[in-house]
Coordinates of C-alpha atoms and ligand atoms in Angstrom, one line a residue:
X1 CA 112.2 30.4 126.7
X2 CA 115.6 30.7 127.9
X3 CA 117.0 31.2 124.2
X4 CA 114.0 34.3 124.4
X5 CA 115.9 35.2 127.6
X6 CA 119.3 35.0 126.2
X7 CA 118.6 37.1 123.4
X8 CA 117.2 39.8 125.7
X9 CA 120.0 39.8 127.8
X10 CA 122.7 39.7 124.6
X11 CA 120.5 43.0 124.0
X12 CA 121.0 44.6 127.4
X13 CA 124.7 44.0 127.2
X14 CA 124.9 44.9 123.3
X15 CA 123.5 48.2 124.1
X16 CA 125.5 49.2 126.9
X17 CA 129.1 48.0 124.9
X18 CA 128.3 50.0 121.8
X19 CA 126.9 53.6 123.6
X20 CA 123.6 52.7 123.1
X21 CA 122.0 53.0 126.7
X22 CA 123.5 53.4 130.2
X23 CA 121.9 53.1 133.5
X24 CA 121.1 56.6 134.9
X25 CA 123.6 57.6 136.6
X26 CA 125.6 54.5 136.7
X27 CA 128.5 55.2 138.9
X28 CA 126.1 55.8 141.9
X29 CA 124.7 52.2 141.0
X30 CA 121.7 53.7 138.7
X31 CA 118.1 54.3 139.4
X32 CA 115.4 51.6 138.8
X33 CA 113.6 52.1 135.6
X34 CA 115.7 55.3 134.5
X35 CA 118.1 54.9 131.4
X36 CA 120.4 57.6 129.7
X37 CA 121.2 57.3 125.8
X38 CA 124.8 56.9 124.8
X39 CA 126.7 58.5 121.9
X40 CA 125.2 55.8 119.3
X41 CA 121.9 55.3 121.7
X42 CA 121.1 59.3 120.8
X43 CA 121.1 59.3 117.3
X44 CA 119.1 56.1 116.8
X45 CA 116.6 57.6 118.9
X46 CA 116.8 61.4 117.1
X47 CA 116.4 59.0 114.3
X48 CA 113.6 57.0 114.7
X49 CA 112.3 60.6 116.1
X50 CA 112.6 62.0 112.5
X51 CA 111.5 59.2 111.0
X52 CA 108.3 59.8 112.8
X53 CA 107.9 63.3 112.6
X54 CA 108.6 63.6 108.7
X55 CA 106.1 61.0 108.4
X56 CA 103.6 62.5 110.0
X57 CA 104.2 66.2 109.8
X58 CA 106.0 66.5 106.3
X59 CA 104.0 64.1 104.6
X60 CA 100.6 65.6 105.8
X61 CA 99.6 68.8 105.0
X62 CA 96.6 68.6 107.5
X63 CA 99.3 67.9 110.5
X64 CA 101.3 70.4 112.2
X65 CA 103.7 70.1 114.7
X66 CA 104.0 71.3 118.9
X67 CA 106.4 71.5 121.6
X68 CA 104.3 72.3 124.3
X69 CA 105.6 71.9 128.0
X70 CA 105.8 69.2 130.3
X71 CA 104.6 71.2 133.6
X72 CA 101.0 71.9 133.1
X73 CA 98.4 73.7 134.7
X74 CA 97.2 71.2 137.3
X75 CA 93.6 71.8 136.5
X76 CA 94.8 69.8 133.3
X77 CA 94.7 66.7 134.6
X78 CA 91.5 67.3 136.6
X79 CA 89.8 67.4 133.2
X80 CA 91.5 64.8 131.7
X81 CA 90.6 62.5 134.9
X82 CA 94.5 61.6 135.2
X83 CA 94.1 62.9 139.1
X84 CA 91.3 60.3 139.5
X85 CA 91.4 57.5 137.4
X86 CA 95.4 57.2 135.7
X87 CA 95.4 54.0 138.4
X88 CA 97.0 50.7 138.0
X89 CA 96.1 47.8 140.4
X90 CA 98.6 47.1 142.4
X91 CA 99.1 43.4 144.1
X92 CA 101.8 42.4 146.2
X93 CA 102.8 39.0 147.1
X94 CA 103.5 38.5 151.1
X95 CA 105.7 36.2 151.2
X96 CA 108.2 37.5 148.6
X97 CA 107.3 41.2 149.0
X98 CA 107.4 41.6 145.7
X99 CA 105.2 44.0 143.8
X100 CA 103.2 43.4 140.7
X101 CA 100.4 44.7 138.5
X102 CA 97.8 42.7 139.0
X103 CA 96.1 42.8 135.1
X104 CA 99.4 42.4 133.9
X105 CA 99.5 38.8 136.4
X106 CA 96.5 37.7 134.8
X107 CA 96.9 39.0 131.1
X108 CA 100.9 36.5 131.2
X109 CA 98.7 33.7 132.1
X110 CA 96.2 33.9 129.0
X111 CA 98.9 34.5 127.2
X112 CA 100.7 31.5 128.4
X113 CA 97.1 29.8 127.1
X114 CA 97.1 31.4 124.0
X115 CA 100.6 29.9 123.2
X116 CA 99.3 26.2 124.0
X117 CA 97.0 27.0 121.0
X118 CA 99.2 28.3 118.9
X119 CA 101.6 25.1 119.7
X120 CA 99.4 22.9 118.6
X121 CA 98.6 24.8 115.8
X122 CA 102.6 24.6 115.0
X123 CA 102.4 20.9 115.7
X124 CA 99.7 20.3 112.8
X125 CA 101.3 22.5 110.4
X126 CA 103.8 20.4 110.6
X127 CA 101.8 17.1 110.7
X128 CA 100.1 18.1 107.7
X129 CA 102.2 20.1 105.9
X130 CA 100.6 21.8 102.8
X131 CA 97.4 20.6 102.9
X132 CA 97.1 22.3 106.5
X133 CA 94.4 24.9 106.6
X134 CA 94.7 26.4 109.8
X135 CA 91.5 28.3 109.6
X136 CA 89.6 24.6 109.7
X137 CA 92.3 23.6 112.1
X138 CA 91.1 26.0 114.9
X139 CA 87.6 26.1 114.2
X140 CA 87.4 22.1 115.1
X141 CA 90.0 20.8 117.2
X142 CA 88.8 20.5 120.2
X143 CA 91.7 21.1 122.3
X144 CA 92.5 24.7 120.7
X145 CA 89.0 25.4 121.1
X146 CA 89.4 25.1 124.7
X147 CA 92.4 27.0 124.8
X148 CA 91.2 30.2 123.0
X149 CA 87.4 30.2 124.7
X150 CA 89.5 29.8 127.9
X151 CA 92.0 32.9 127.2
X152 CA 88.7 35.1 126.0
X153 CA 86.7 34.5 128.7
X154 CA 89.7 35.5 131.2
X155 CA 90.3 38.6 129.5
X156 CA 87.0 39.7 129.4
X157 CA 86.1 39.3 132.9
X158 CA 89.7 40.8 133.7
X159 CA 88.0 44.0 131.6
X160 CA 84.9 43.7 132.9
X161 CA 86.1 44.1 136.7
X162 CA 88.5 46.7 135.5
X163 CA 86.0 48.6 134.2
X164 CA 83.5 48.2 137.0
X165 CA 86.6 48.6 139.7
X166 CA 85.7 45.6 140.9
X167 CA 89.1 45.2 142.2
X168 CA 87.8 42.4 144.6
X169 CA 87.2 40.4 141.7
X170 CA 90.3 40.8 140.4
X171 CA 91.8 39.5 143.1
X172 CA 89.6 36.1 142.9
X173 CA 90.5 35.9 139.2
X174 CA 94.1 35.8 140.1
X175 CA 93.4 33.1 143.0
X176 CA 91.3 30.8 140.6
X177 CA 93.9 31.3 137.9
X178 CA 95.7 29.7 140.5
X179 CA 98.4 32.3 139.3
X180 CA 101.8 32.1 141.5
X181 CA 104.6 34.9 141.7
X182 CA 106.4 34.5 138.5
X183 CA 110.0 34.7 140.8
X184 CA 108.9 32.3 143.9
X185 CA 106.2 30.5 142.8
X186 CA 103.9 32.0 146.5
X187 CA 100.2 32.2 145.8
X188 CA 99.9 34.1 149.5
X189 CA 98.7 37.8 148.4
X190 CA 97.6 40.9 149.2
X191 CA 93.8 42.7 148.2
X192 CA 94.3 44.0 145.1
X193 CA 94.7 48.3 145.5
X194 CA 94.7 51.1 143.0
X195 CA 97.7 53.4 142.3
X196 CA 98.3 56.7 141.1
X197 CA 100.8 56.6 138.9
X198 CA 101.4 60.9 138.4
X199 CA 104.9 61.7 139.7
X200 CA 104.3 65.3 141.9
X201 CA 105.9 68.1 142.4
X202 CA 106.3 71.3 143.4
X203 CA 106.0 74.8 141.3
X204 CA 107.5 78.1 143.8
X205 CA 110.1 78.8 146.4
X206 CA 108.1 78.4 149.5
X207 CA 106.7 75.0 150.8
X208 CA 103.6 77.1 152.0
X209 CA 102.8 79.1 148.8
X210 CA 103.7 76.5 146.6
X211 CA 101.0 74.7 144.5
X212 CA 101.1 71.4 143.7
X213 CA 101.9 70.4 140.0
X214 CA 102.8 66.9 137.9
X215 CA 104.7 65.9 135.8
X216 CA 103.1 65.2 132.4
X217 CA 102.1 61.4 132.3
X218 CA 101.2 61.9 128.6
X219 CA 102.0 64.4 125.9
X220 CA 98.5 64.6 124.8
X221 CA 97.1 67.0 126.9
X222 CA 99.4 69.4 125.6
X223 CA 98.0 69.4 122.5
X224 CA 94.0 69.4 123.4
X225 CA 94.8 72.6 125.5
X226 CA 96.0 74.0 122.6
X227 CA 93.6 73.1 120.0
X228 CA 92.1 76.3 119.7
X229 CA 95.9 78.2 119.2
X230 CA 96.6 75.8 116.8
X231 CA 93.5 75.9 115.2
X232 CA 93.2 79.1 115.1
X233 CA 96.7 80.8 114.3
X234 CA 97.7 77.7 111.4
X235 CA 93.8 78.4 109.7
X236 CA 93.0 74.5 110.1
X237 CA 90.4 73.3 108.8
X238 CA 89.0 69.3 110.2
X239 CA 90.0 67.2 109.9
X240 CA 93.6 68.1 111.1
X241 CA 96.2 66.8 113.0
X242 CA 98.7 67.9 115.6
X243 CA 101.8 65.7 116.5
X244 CA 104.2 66.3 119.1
X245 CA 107.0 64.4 120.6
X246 CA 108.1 64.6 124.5
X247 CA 108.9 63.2 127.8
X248 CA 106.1 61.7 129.9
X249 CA 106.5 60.5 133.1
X250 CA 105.1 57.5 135.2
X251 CA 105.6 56.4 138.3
X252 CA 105.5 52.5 137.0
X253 CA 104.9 49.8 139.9
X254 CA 106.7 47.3 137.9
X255 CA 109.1 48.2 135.6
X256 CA 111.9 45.4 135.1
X257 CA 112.0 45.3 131.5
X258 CA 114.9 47.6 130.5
X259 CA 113.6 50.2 128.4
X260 CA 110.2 48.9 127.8
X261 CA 108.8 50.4 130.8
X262 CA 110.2 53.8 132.3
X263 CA 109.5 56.1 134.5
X264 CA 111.0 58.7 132.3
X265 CA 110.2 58.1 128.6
X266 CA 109.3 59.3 125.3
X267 CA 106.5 60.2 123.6
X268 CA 105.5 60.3 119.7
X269 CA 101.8 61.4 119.8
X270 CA 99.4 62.6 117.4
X271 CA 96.0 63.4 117.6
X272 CA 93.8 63.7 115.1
X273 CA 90.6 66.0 115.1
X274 CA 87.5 64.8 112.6
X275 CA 84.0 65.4 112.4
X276 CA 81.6 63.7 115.1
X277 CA 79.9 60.0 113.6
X278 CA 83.6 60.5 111.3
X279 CA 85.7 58.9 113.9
X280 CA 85.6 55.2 113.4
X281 CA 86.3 55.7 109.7
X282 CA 89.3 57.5 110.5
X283 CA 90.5 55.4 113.7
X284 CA 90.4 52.5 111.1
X285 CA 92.6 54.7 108.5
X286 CA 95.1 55.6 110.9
X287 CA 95.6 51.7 112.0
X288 CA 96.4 51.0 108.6
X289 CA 98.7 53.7 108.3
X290 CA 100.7 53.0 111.8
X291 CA 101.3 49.7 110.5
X292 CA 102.6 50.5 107.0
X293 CA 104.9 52.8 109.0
X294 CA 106.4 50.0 111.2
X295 CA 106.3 47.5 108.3
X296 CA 108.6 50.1 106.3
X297 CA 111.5 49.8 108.6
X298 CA 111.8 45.9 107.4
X299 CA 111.7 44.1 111.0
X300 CA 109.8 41.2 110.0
X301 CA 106.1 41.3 109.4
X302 CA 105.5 38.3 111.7
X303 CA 106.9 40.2 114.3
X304 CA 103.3 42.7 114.7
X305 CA 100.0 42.2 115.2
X306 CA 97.3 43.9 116.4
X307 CA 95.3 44.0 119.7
X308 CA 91.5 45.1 120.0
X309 CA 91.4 46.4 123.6
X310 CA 88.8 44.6 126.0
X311 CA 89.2 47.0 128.6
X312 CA 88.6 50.7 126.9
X313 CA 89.7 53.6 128.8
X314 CA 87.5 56.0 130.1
X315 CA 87.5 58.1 126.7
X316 CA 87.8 55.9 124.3
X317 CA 84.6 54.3 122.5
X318 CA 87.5 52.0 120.1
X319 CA 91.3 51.5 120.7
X320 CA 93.7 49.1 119.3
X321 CA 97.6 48.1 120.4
X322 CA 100.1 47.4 118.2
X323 CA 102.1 44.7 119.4
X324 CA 105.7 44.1 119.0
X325 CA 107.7 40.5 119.4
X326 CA 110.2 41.4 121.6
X327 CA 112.7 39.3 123.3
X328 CA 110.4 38.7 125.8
X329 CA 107.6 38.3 124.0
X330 CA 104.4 40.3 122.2
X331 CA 104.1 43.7 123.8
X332 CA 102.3 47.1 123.5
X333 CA 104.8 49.4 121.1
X334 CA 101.8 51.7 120.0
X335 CA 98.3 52.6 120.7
X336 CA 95.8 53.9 118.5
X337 CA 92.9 55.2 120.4
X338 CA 89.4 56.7 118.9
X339 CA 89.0 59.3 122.0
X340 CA 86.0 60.6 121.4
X341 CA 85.3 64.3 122.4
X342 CA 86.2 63.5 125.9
X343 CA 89.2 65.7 126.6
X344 CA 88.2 69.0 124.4
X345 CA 84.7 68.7 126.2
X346 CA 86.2 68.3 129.8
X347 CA 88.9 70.9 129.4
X348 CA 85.7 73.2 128.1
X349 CA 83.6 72.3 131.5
X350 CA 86.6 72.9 133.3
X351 CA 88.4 75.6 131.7
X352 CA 85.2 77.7 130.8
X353 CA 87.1 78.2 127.2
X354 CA 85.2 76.6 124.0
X355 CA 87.1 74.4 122.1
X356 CA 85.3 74.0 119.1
X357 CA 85.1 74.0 115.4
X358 CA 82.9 75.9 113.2
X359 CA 82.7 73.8 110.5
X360 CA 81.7 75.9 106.7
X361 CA 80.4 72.9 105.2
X362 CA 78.1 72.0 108.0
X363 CA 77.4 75.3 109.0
X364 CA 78.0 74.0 112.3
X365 CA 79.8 74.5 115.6
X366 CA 80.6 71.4 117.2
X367 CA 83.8 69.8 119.5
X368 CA 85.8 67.7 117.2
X369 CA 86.1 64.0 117.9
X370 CA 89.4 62.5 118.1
X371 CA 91.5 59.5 116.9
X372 CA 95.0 59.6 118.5
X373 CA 98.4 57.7 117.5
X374 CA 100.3 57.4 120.7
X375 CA 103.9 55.4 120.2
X376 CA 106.7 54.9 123.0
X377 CA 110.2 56.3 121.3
X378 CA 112.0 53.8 123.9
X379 CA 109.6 51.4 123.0
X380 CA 110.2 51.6 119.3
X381 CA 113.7 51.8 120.0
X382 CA 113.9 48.5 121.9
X383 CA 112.0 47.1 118.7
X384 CA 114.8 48.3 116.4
X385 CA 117.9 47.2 118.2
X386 CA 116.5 43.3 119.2
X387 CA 115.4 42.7 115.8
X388 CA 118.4 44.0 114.4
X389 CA 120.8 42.3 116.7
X390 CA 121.8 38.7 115.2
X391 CA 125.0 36.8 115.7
X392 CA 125.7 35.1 112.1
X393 CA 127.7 31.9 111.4
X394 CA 130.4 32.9 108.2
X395 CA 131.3 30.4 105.5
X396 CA 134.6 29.8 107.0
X397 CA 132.5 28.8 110.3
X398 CA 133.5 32.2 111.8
X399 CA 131.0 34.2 113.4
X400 CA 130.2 37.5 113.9
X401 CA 128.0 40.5 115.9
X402 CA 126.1 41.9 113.2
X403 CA 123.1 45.0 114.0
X404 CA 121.2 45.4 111.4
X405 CA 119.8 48.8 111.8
X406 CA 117.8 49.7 108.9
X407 CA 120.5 52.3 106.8
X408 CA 117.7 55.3 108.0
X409 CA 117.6 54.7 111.5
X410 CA 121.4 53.6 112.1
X411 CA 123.5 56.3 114.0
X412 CA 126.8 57.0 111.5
X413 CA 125.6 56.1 107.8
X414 CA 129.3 54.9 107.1
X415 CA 132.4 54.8 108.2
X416 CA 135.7 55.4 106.4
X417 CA 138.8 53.5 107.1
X418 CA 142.1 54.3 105.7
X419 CA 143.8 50.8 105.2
X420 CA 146.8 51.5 107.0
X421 CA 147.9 54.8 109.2
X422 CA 150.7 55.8 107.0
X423 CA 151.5 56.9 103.2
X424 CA 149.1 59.7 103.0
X425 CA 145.9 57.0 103.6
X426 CA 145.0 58.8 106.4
X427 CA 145.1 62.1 105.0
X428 CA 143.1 61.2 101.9
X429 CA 140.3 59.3 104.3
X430 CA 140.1 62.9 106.1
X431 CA 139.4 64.8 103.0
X432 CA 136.0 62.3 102.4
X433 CA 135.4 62.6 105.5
X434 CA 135.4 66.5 104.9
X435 CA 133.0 66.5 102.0
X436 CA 131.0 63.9 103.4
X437 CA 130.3 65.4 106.7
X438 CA 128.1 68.0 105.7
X439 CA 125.0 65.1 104.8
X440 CA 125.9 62.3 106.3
X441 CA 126.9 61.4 109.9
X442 CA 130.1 59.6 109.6
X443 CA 132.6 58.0 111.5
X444 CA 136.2 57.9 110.9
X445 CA 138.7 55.2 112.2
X446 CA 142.3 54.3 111.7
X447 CA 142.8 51.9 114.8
X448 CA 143.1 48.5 114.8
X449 CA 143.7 45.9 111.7
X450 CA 141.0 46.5 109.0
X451 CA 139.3 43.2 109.6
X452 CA 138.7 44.5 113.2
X453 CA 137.4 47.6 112.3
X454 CA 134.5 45.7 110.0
X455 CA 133.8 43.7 112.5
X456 CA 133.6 46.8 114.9
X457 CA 130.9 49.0 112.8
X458 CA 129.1 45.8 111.9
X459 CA 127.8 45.3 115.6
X460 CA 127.6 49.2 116.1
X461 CA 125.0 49.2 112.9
X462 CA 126.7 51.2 110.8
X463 CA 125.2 50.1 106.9
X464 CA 128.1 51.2 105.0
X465 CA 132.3 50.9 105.5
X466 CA 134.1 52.6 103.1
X467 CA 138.4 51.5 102.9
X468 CA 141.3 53.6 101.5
X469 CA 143.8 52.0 100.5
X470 CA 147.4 52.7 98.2
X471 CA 145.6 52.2 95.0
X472 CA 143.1 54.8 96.2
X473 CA 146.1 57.6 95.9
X474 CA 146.4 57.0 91.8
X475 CA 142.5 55.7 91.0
X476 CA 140.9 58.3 93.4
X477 CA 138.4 55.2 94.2
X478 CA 137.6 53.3 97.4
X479 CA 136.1 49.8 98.4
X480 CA 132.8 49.9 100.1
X481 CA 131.7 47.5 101.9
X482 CA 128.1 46.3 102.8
X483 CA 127.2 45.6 106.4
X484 CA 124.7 43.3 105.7
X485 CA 125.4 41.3 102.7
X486 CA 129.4 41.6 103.6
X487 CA 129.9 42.7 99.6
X488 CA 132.4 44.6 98.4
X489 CA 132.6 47.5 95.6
X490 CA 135.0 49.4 94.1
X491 CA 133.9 52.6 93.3
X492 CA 134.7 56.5 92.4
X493 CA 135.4 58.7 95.4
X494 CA 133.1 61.2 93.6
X495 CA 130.2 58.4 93.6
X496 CA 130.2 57.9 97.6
X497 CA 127.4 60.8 98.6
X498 CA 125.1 59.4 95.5
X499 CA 125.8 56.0 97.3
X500 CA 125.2 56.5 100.8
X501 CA 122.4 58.8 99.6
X502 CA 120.5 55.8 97.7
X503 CA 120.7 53.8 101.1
X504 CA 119.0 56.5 103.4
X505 CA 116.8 57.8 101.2
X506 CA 113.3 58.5 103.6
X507 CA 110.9 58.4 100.5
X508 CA 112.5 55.2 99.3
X509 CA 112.0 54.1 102.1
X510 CA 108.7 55.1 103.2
X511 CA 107.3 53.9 100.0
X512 CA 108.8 50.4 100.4
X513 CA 105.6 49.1 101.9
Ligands
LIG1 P1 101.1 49.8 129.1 O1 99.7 49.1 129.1 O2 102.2 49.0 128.5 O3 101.4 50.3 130.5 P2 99.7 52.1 128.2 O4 98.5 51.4 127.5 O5 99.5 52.6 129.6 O6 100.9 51.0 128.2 P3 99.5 54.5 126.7 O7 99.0 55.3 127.8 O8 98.6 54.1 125.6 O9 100.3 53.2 127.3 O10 100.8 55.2 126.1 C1 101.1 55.2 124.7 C2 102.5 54.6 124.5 O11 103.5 55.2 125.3 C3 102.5 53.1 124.7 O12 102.1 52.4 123.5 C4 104.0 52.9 124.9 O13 104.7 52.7 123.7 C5 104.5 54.2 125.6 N1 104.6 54.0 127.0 C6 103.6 54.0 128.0 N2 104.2 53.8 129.2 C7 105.5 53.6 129.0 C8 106.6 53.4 129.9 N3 106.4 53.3 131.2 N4 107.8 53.3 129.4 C9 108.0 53.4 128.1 N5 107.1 53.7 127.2 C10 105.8 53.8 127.6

């Protein structure tokens, strides 16, 4: 654990040396749960952004995009029930006064089961070695058996009281879990209460003619008020998508995680309108496809899995999380949710507007159901950058920083370094630079000893380091230099774009899985 805890703090650090992410507004000491993206920090998240949104919107010629607003009509979130049921449960401990969500309490401790299991499992692997079959393994050993019925049967009744609001219950879950405040170890605590988690805010100049407004906690609803528009003005035909990406804002009770949990963050959404009876077909079609996405990017298989909700929100008849490993362990990165026709039907009752489809082949009129792709940015960026980050140990016993941003995602594509800052180096460096700039983002630097400056783009991400040096002046050719495998090549000046075009190319990419 404190390796796990090491890494995430190397992270935190990592991100902040190298322009990644700052606290918001820093110099007045920052404000909790609120981060601002540095010079690299924005163009790894434009990035990933457009990795999305080409995925989904170029590649589909069902999907279109939207950029609707983040103030809403407040009615909005009366339909969507945000006003009366976007709650957390809230539990604070008395003798620490420390705050904490009270599912989240009790989901860490059956995780904390679960990974008794799986050591044991580990254990046996290696006791047996090939002739393990883990399958067997788990279906008979007693002690795993244990383990897993014991983590089941706490989640469920943790998703049966959430669902019932028996928030009484949840409260004697956490007591017989015998679960202690992670920081002090106090079992003394508080009833278990439900917050609101809609920031508020004010639309006009006057306090008394002012109406009350918030701020969008989800970009969803932007896109089911606009269904018909959409509909409508693109000629879509179901099923179809829409996909937008946006702030959303929530006003978290615990949020200590860096950028895992804001209070200000992005989202990549989608949602996906299909035929009624259709939607578990196509809920199961767009799981497949969100993970083919992530599995692209070439972070490690092992490091996703999938979670099959026991608590379903109030719209949802199936919804699945895809997991992440992070530092600090596995963690929601993206939820894929089968929504039924929940929030076109309530923003009908509510709006008096039909939001339907007539449907030619049916001959039928009939509100769409709907399967929706909802993925953090900041949470997908937090993915990126601690799987990437590794500190490697050289052959001369040297080691080094190393971020291994895959080529697509990393902020400059390559960097060119003229070997020394004299004898016309730097002026032949500037004209690549020139006819480079207009594809590629790309960084130019002349300070420091070249060694330095390797070492320098390797922990910034950048894939590619390209060197100019005196025989560069007669051959018109340059060394690049791979971030990853440390390889050097020497090659024409006139065969750099092709080069750093091969390493970025999206449908190469895309297509890798
Ligand atoms: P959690 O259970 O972690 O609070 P959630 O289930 O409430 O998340 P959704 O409402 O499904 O999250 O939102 C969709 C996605 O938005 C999540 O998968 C996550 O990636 C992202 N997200 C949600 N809340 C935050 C937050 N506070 N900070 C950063 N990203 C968030």
């Amino acid at each position: 654990m404190a390796k796990q805890e090491d890494l995430f703090r190397n992270v935190i650090s990592h991100a902040k040396e190298y322009g990644y992410i700052f606290a918001s507004s820093e110099i007045y000491d920052g404000l909790s749960a609120v981060y601002d993206y540095g010079q690299n920090g924005a163009e790894l998240k434009k990035n990933i952004r457009d990795y999305w949104w080409k995925s989904m919107v170029q590649l589909h010629q069902n999907i279109v995009g939207l950029d609707a607003s983040i103030l809403m009509h407040p009615t909005t979130w009366k339909a969507s029930g945000h006003v009366d049921a976007f709650n957390d449960p809230l539990i604070d401990n008395k003798d620490s006064k420390k705050r904490y969500r009270a599912d989240v309490l009790v989901e860490d401790h059956a995780e904390k089961i679960y990974q008794k299991a799986q050591k044991e499992i580990e254990k046996a692997k290696k006791r047996f070695g090939d002739a393990f079959d883990e399958e067997q393994f788990v279906a008979t050993n007693d002690r795993v058996k244990r383990y897993l019925s014991e983590r089941k049967e706490i989640l469920e009744r943790l998703g049966r009281s959430l669902t019932n609001e028996d928030l009484k219950d949840v409260k004697a879950l956490i007591e017989e879990l015998e679960i202690a405040d992670p920081d002090t170890g106090s079992k003394n605590w508080t009833e278990v209460r439900q917050f609101n988690l809609m920031f508020g805010t004010k639309l006009g100049a006057s306090a008394e003619s002012a109406s009350d407004l918030y701020l969008r906690p989800e970009t969803a609803q932007g896109i089911f008020v606009n269904f018909s528009n959409v509909q409508k003005t693109g000629r879509m035909k179901i099923p179809f998508g829409i996909a937008q990406t946006g702030k959303a804002f929530r006003n978290e009770i615990v949020a200590r995680q860096f950028i895992f949990r804001m209070r200000e963050f992005e989202q990549m959404e989608m949602q996906y309108f299909v035929r009624p009876g259709e939607e578990l077909k196509w809920y199961e079609h767009w799981k497949d496809i969100r993970l083919k996405w992530h599995l692209s990017l070439g972070l490690g298989e092992e490091n996703y899995r999938f979670h099959d909700h026991d608590k379903l929100a109030h719209y949802a008849n199936a919804a699945a999380d895809i997991e992440f490993n992070y530092p600090f362990g596995f963690k929601e990165l993206e939820g894929i949710h089968s929504r039924t026709d929940f929030d076109l039907k309530a923003h009908e009752e509510h709006s008096g507007k039909k939001l339907r489809f007539y449907d030619p082949e049916l001959k039928e009129n009939y509100v769409p159901y709907v399967i929706e792709t909802s993925i953090g940015l900041d949470r997908m960026f937090l993915a990126v950058l601690s799987a990437a980050l590794k500190e490697e140990t050289l052959e001369d016993n040297s080691t080094r920083t190393v971020l291994k941003l895959p080529a697509i995602l990393a902020p400059y594509k390559a960097a060119i370094l003229p070997l020394v800052k004299k004898d016309g180096l730097p002026e032949l460096a500037q004209d690549i630079f020139e006819e480079l700039k207009w594809d590629f983002n790309i960084q130019y630097d002349e300070k420091d000893a070249i060694g330095r400056r390797y070492r320098r783009q390797d922990a910034a991400g950048t894939p590619l380091c390209i060197t100019v040096d005196h025989d560069s002046l007669e051959d018109k050719s340059v060394t690049v230099r791979f971030r990853d495998s440390m390889e050097q090549k020497r090659v024409l000046i006139t065969e750099l774009s092709e080069i750093i075009a091969e390493e970025v190319d999206f449908k190469k990419w895309l297509k890798s899985e």
